[in-house]
PDB file of C-alpha atoms and ligand atoms in Angstrom:
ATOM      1  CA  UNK A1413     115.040 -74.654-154.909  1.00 51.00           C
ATOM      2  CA  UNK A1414     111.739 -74.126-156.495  1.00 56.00           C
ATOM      3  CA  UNK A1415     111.244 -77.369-157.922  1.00 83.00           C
ATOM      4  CA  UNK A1416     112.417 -79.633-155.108  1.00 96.00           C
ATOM      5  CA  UNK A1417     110.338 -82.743-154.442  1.00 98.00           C
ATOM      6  CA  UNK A1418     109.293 -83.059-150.757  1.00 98.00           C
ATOM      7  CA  UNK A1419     110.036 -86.219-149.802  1.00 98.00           C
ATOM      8  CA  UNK A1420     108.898 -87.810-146.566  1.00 98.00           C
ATOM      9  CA  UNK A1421     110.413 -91.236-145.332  1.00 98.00           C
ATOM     10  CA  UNK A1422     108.992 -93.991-143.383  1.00 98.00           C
ATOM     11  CA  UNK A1423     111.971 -96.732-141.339  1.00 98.00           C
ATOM     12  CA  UNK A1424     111.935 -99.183-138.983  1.00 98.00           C
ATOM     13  CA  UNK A1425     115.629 -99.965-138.448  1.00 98.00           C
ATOM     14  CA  UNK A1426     119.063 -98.521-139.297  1.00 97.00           C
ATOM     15  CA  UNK A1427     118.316 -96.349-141.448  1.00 98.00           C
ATOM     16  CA  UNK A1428     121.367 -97.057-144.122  1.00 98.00           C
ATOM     17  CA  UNK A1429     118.782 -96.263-147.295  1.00 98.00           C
ATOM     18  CA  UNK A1430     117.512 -92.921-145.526  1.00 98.00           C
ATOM     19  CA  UNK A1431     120.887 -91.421-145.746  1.00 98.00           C
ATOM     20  CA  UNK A1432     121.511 -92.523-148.720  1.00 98.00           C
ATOM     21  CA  UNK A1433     118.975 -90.622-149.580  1.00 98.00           C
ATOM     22  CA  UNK A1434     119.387 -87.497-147.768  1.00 98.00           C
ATOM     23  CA  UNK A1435     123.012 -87.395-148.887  1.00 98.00           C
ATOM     24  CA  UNK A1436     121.714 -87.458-152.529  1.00 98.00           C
ATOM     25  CA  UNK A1437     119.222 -84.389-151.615  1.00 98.00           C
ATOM     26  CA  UNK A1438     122.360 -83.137-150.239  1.00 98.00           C
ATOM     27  CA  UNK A1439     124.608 -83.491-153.129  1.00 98.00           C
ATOM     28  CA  UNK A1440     121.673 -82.801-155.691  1.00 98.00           C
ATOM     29  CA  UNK A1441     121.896 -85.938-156.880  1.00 98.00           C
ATOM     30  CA  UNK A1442     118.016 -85.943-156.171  1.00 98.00           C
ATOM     31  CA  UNK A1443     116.586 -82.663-156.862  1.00 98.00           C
ATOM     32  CA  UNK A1444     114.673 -83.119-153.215  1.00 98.00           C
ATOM     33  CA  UNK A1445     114.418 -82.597-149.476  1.00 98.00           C
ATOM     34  CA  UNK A1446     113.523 -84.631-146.965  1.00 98.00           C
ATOM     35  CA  UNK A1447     109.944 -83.492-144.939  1.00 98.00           C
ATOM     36  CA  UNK A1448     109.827 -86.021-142.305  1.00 98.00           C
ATOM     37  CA  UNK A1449     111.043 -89.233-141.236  1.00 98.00           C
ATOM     38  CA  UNK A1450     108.448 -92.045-139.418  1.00 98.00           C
ATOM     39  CA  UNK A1451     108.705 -94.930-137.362  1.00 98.00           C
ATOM     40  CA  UNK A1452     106.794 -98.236-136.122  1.00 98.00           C
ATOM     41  CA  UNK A1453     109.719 -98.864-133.959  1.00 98.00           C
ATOM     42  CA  UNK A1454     110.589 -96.145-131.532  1.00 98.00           C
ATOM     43  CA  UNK A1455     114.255 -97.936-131.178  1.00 98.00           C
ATOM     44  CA  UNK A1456     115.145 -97.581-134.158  1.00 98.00           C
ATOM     45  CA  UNK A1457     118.125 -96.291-135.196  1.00 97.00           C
ATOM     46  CA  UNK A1458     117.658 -94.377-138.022  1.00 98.00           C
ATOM     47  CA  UNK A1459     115.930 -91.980-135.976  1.00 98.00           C
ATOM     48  CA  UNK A1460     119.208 -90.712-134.919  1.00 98.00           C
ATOM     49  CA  UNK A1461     120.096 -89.922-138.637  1.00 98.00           C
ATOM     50  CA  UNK A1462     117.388 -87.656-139.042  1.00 98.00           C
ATOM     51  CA  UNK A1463     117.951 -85.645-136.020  1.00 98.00           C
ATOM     52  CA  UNK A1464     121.284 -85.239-137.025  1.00 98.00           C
ATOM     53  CA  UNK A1465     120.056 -83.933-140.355  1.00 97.00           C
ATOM     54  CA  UNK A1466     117.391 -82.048-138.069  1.00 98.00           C
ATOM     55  CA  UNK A1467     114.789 -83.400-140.217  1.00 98.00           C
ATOM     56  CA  UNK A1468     111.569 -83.896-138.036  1.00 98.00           C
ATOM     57  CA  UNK A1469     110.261 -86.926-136.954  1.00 98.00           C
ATOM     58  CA  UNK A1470     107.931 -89.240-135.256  1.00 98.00           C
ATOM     59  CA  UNK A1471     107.087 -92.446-133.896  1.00 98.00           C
ATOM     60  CA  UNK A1472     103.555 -94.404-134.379  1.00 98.00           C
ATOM     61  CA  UNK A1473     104.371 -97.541-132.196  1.00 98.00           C
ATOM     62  CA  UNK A1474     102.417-100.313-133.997  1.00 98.00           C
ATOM     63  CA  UNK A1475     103.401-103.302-131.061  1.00 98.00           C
ATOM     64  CA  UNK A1476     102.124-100.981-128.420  1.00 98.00           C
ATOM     65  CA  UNK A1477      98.498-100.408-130.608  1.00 98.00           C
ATOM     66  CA  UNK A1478      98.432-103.623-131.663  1.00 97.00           C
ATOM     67  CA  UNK A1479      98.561-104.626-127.778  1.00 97.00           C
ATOM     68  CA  UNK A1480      96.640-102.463-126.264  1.00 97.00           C
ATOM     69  CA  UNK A1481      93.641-103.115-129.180  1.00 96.00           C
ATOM     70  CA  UNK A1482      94.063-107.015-128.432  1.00 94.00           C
ATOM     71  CA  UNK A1483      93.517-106.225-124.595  1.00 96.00           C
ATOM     72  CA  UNK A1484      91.057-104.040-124.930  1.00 96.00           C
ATOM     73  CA  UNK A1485      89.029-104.351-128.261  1.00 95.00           C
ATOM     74  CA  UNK A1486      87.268-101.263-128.019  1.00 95.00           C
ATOM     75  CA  UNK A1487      85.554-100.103-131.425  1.00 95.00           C
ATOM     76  CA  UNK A1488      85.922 -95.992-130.326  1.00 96.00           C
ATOM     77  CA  UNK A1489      89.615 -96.312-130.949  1.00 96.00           C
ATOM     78  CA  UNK A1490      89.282 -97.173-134.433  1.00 97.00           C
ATOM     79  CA  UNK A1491      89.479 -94.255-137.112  1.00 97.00           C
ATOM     80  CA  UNK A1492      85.866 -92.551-137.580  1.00 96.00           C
ATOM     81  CA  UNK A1493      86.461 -93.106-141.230  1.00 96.00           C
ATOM     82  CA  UNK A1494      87.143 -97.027-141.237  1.00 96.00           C
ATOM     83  CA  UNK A1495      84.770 -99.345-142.853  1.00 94.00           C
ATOM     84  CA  UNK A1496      86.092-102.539-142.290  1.00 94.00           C
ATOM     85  CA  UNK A1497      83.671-104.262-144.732  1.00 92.00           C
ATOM     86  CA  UNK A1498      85.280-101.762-147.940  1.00 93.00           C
ATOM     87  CA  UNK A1499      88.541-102.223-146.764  1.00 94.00           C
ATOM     88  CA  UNK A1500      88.436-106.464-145.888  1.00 91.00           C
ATOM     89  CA  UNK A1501      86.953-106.341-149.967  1.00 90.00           C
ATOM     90  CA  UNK A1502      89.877-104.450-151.626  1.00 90.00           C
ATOM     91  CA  UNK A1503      92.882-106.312-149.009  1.00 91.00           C
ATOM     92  CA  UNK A1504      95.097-108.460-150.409  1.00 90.00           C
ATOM     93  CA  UNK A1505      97.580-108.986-147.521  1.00 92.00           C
ATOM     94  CA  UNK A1506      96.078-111.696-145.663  1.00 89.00           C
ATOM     95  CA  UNK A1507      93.982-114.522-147.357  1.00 87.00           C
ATOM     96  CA  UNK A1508      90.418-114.383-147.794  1.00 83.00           C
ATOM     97  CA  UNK A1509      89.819-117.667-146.551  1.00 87.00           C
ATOM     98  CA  UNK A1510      92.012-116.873-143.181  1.00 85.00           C
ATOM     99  CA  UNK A1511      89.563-116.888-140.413  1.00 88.00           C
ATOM    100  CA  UNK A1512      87.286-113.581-140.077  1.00 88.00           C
ATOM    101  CA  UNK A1513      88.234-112.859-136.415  1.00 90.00           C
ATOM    102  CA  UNK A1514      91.710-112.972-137.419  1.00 90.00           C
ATOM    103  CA  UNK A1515      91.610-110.982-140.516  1.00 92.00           C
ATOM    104  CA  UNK A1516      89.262-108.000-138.794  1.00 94.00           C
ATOM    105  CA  UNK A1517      91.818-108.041-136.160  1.00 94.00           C
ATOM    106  CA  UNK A1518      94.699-107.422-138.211  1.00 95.00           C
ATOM    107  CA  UNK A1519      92.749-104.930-140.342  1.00 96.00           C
ATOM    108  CA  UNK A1520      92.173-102.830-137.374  1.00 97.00           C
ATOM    109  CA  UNK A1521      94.598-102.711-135.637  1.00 97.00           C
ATOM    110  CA  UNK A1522      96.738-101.204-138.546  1.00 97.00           C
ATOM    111  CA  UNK A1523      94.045 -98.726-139.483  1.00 97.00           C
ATOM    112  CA  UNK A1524      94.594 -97.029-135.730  1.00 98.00           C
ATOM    113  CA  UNK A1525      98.230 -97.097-136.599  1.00 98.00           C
ATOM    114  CA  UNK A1526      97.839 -95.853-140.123  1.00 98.00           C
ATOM    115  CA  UNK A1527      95.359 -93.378-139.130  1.00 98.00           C
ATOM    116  CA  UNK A1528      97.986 -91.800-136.683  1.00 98.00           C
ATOM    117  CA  UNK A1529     100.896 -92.203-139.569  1.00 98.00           C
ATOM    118  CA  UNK A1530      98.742 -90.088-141.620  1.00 98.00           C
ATOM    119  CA  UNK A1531      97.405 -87.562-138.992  1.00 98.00           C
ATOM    120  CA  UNK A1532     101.741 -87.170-138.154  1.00 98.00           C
ATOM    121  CA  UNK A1533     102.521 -86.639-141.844  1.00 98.00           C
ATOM    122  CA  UNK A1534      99.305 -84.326-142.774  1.00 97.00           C
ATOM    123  CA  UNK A1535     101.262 -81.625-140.756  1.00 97.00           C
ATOM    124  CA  UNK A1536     104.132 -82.301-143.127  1.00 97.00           C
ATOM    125  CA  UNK A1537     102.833 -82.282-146.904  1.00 97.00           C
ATOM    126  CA  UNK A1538     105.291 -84.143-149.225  1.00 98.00           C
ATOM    127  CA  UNK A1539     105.155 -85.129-152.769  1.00 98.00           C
ATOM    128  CA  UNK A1540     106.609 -88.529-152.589  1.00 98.00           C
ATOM    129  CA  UNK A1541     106.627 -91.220-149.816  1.00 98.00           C
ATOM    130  CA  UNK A1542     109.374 -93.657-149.711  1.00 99.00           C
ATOM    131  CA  UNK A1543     109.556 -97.039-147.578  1.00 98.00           C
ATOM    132  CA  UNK A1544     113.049 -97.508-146.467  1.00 98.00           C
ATOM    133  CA  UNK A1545     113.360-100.227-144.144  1.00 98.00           C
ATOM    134  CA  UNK A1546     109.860 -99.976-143.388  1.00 98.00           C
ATOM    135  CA  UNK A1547     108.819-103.575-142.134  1.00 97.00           C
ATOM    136  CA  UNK A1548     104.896-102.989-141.760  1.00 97.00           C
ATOM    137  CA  UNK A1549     102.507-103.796-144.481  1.00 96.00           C
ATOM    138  CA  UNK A1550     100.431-100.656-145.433  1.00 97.00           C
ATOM    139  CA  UNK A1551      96.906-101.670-146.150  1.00 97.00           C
ATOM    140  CA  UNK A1552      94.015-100.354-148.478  1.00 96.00           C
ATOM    141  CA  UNK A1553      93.304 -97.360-145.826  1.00 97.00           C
ATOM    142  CA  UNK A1554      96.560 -95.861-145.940  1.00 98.00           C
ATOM    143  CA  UNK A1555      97.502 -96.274-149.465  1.00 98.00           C
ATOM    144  CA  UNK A1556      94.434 -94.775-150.611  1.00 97.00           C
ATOM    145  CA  UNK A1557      94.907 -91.794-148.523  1.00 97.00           C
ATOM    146  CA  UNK A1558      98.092 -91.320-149.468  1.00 98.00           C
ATOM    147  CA  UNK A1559      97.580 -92.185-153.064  1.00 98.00           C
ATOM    148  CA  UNK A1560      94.499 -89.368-153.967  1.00 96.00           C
ATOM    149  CA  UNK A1561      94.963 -89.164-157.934  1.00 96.00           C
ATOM    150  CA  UNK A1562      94.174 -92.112-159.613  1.00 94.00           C
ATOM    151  CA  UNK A1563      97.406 -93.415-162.428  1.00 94.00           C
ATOM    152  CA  UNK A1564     100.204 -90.830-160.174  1.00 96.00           C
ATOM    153  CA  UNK A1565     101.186 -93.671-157.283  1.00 98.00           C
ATOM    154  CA  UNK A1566     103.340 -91.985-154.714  1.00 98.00           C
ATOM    155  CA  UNK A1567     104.573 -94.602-152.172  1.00 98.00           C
ATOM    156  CA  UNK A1568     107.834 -96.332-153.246  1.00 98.00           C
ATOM    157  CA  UNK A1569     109.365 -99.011-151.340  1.00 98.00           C
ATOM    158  CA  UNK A1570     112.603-100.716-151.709  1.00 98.00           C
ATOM    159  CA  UNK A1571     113.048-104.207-151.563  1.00 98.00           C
ATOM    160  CA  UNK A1572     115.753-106.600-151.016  1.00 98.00           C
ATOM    161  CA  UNK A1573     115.545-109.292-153.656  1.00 98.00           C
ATOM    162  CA  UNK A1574     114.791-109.281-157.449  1.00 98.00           C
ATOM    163  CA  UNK A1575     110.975-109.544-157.484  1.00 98.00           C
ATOM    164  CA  UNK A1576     108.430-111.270-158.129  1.00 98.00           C
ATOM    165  CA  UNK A1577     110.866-113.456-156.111  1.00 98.00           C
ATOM    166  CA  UNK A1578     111.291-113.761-152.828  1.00 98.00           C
ATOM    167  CA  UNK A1579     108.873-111.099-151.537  1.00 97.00           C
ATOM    168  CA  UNK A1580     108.415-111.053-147.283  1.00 96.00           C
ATOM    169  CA  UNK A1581     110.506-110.037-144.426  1.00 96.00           C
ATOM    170  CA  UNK A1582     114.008-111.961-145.283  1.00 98.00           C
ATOM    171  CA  UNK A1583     114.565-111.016-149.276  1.00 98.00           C
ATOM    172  CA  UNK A1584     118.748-111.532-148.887  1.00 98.00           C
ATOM    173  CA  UNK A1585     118.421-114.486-146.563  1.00 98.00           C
ATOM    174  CA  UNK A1586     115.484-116.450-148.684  1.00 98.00           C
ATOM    175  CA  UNK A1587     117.873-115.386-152.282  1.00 98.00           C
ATOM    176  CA  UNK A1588     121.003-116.976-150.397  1.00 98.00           C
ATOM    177  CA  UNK A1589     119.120-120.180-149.233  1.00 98.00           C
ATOM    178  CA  UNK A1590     117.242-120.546-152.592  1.00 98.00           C
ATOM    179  CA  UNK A1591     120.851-121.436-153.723  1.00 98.00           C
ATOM    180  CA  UNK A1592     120.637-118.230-156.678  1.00 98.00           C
ATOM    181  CA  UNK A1593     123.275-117.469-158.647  1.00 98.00           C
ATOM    182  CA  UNK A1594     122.131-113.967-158.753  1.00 98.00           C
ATOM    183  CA  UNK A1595     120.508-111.585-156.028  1.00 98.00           C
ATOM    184  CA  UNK A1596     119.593-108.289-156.267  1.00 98.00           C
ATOM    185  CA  UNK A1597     117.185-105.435-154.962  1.00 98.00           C
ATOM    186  CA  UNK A1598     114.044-103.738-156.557  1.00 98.00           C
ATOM    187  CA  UNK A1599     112.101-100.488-156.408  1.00 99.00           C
ATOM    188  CA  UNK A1600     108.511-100.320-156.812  1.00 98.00           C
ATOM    189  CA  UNK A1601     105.671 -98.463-156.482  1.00 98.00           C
ATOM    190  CA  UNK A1602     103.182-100.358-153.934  1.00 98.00           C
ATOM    191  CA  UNK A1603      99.911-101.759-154.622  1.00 97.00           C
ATOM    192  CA  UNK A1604      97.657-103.658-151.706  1.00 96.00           C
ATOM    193  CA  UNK A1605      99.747-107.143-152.078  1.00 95.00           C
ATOM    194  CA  UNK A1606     103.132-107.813-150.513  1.00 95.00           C
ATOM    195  CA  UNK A1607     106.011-106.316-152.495  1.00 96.00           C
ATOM    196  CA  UNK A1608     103.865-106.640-155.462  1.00 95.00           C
ATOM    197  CA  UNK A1609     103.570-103.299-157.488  1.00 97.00           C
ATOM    198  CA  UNK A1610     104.986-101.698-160.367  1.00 98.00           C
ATOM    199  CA  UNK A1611     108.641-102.103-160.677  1.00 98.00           C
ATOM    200  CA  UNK A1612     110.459 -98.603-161.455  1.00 98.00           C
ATOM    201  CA  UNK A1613     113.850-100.188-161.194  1.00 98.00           C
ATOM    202  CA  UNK A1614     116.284-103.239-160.163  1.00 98.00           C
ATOM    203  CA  UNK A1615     119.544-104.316-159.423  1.00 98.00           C
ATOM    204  CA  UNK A1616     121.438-107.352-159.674  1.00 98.00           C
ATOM    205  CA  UNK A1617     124.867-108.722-158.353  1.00 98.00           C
ATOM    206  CA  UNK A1618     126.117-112.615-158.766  1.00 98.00           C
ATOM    207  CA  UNK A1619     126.573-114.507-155.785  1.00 98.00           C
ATOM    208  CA  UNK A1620     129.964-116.648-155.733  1.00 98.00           C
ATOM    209  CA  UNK A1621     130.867-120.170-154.180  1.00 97.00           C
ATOM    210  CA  UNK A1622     132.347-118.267-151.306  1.00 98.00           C
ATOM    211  CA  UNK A1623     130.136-115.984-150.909  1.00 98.00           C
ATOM    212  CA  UNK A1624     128.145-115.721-147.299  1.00 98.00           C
ATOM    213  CA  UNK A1625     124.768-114.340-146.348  1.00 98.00           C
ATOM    214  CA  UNK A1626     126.633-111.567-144.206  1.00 98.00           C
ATOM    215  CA  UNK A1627     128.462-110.844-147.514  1.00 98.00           C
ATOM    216  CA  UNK A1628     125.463-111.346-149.598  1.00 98.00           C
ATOM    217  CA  UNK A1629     123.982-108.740-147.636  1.00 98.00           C
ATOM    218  CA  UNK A1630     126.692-106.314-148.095  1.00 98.00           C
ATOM    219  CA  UNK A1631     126.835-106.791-152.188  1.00 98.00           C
ATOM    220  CA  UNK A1632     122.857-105.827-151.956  1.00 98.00           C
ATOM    221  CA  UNK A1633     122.933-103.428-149.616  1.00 98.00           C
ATOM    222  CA  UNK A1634     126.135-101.385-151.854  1.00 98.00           C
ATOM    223  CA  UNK A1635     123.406-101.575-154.958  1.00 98.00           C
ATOM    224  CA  UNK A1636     120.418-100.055-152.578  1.00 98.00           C
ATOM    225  CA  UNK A1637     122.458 -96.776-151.898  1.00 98.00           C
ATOM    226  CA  UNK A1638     122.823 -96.301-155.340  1.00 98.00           C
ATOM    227  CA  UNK A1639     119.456 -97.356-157.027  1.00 99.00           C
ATOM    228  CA  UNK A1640     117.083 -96.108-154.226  1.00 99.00           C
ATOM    229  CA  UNK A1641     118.142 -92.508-155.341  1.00 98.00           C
ATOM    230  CA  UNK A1642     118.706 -93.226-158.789  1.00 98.00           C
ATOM    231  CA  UNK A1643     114.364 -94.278-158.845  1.00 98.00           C
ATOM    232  CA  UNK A1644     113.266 -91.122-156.620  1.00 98.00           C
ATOM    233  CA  UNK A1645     115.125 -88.729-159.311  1.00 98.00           C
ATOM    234  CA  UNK A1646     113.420 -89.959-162.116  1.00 98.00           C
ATOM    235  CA  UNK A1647     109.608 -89.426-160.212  1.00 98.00           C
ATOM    236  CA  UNK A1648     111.526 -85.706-159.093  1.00 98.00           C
ATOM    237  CA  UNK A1649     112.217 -85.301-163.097  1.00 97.00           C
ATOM    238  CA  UNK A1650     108.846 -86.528-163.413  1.00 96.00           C
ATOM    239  CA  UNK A1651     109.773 -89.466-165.687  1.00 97.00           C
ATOM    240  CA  UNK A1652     108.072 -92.136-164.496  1.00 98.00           C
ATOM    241  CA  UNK A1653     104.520 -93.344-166.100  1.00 97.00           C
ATOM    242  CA  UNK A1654     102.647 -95.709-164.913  1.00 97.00           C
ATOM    243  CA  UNK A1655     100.513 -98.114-167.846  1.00 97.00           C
ATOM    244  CA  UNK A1656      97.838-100.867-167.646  1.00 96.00           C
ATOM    245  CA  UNK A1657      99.743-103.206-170.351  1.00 97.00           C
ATOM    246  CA  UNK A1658      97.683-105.952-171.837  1.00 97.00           C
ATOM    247  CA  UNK A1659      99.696-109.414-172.683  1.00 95.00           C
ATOM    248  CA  UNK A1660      97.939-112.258-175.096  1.00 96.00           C
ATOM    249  CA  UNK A1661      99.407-115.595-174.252  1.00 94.00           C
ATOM    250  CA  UNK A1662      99.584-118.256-176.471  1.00 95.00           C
ATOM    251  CA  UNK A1663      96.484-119.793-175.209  1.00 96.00           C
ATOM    252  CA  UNK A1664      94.790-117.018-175.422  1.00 96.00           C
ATOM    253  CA  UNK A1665      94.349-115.817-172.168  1.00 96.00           C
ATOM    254  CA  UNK A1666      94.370-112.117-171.270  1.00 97.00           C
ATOM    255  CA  UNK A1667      96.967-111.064-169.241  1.00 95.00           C
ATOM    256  CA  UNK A1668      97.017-107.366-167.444  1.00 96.00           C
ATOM    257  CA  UNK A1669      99.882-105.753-165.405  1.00 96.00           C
ATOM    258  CA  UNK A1670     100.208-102.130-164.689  1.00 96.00           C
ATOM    259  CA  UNK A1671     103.943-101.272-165.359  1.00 98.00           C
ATOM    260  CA  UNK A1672     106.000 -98.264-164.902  1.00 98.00           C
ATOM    261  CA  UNK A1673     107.839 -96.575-167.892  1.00 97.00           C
ATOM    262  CA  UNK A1674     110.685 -94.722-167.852  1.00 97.00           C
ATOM    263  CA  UNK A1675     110.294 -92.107-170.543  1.00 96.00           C
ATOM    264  CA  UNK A1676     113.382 -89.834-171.755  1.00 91.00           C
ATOM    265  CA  UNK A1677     111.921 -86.450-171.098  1.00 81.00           C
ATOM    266  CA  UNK A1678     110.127 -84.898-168.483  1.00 78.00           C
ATOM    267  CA  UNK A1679     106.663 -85.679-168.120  1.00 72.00           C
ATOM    268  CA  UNK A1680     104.625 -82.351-168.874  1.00 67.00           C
TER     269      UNK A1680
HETATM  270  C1  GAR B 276     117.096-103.035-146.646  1.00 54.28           C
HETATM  271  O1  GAR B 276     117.849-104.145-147.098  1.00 54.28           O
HETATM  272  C2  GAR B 276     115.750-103.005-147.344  1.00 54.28           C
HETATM  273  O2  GAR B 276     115.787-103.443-148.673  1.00 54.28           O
HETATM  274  C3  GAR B 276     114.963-103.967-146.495  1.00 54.28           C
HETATM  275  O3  GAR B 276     115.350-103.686-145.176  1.00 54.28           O
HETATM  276  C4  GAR B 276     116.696-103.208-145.178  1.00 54.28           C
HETATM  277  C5  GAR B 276     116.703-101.884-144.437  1.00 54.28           C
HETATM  278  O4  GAR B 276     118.006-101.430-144.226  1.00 54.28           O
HETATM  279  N1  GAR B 276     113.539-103.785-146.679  1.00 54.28           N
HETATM  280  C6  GAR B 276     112.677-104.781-146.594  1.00 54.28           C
HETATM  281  O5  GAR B 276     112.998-105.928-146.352  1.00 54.28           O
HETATM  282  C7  GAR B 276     111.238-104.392-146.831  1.00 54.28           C
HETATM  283  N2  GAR B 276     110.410-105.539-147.004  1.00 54.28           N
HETATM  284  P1  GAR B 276     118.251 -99.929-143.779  1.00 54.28           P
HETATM  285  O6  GAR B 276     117.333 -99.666-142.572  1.00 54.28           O
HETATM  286  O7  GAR B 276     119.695 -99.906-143.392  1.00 54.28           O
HETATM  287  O8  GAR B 276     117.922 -99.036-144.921  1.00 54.28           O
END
């Protein structure tokens, strides 16, 4: 179909969101198709799912990069188009008052491996990049070169808690622990902080006296399937709109968010 959305997927585990996904391309449920599917983790298992789909894929090992860069810290293996002292400005991922060493380190180290993400998917043009499992943060010099018009935002990630809460590696286990009441799982358009852009959707289920963090897991995991595809048809149908929103609060202080909207008809 003419007006399918090419969608390209980054993992690094099982891979149950990625075929939810592909089985809503599939079904039409999303009017899409799957370009590519990436890796950090060259065991993962989702891998398997897209050969079985024969949808092309690859593998940027970030342990091995990060590795070999620590043992050998040589500057010629960093991208041509790095500039460590832009990028350490705009980062939000690790704290500015974390030692320098430390924070140049991490920053380059994932620019080699971004830089190789991108060079993989540049033979694969897609529309729309979804995070399904992906358990890397992406910093300033991949989301910008992913993300070339300014106000269109076209890297979604999936999350597994209701955020602003509980953002990090563990959403299900830190919800459980907490002691909630409710859990849940959000979509949202990345920005450069952890899990902290634009929500497009969310999900919630209540968590009962007997219920376990295996079982926990399960509720949340049941909502992904359904909401992950549910959020990548309305940016297909072109629906979603992202807005700087200003808030007054009572004392008077300015507050700004950039939200997403879900508006009714397709976005001309
Ligand atoms: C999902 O629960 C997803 O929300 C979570 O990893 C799991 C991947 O499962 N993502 C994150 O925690 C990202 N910070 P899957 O590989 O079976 O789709």
């Amino acid at each position: 179909m003419a007006n399918q959305i090419r969608i390209g997927a980054l993992i690094s585990g099982g891979g149950t969101n990625l075929q939810a996904i592909i089985d809503s391309c599939e079904s039409g449920a999303i009017d899409g198709r799957m370009v590519f599917v990436g890796t950090d983790n060259p065991r993962a298992k989702g891998l398997a799912r897209a050969e079985a789909c024969q949808i092309p894929s690859f593998i940027v090992d970030y342990g091995a990069i990060i590795r070999q860069f620590r043992d050998d810290p040589d500057p010629r293996a960093l991208p041509r188009d790095f500039d460590i002292e832009e990028i350490s400005t705009r980062q939000t991922l690790v704290s500015k008052d974390a030692d320098q060493e430390k924070i140049n380190r991490f920053l380059q180290t994932r620019a080699i491996a971004e830089a190789a993400l991108i060079r993989e998917m540049e033979r694969r043009p897609f529309d729309l990049l979804v995070l399904a499992g992906f358990m890397r943060n992406l910093t300033p010099y991949f989301i910008d070169r992913v993300n070339t018009t300014p106000g269109s935002p076209r890297i979604m990630n999936i999350h597994p808690a209701l955020l602003p809460a509980f953002p990090g590696v563990d959403g299900y286990g830190d919800t459980f622990r907490y002691g909630c009441k409710v859990g849940g799982c959000t979509v949202h358009f990345i920005d450069y902080g952890e899990d902290s852009g634009p929500i497009i959707g969310q999900a919630a289920f209540d968590i009962l006296e007997d219920d376990t963090l295996d079982s926990v897991k399960k509720k949340g995991l049941a909502l992904e399937w359904k909401l992950y595809p549910e959020c990548i048809q309305k940016f297909a149908e072109n629906r979603l709109k992202t807005v700087k929103m200003t808030y007054t609060l009572d004392n008077g202080r300015i507050y700004e968010r950039t939200v997403v909207k879900v508006v009714e008809n397709r976005l001309l």
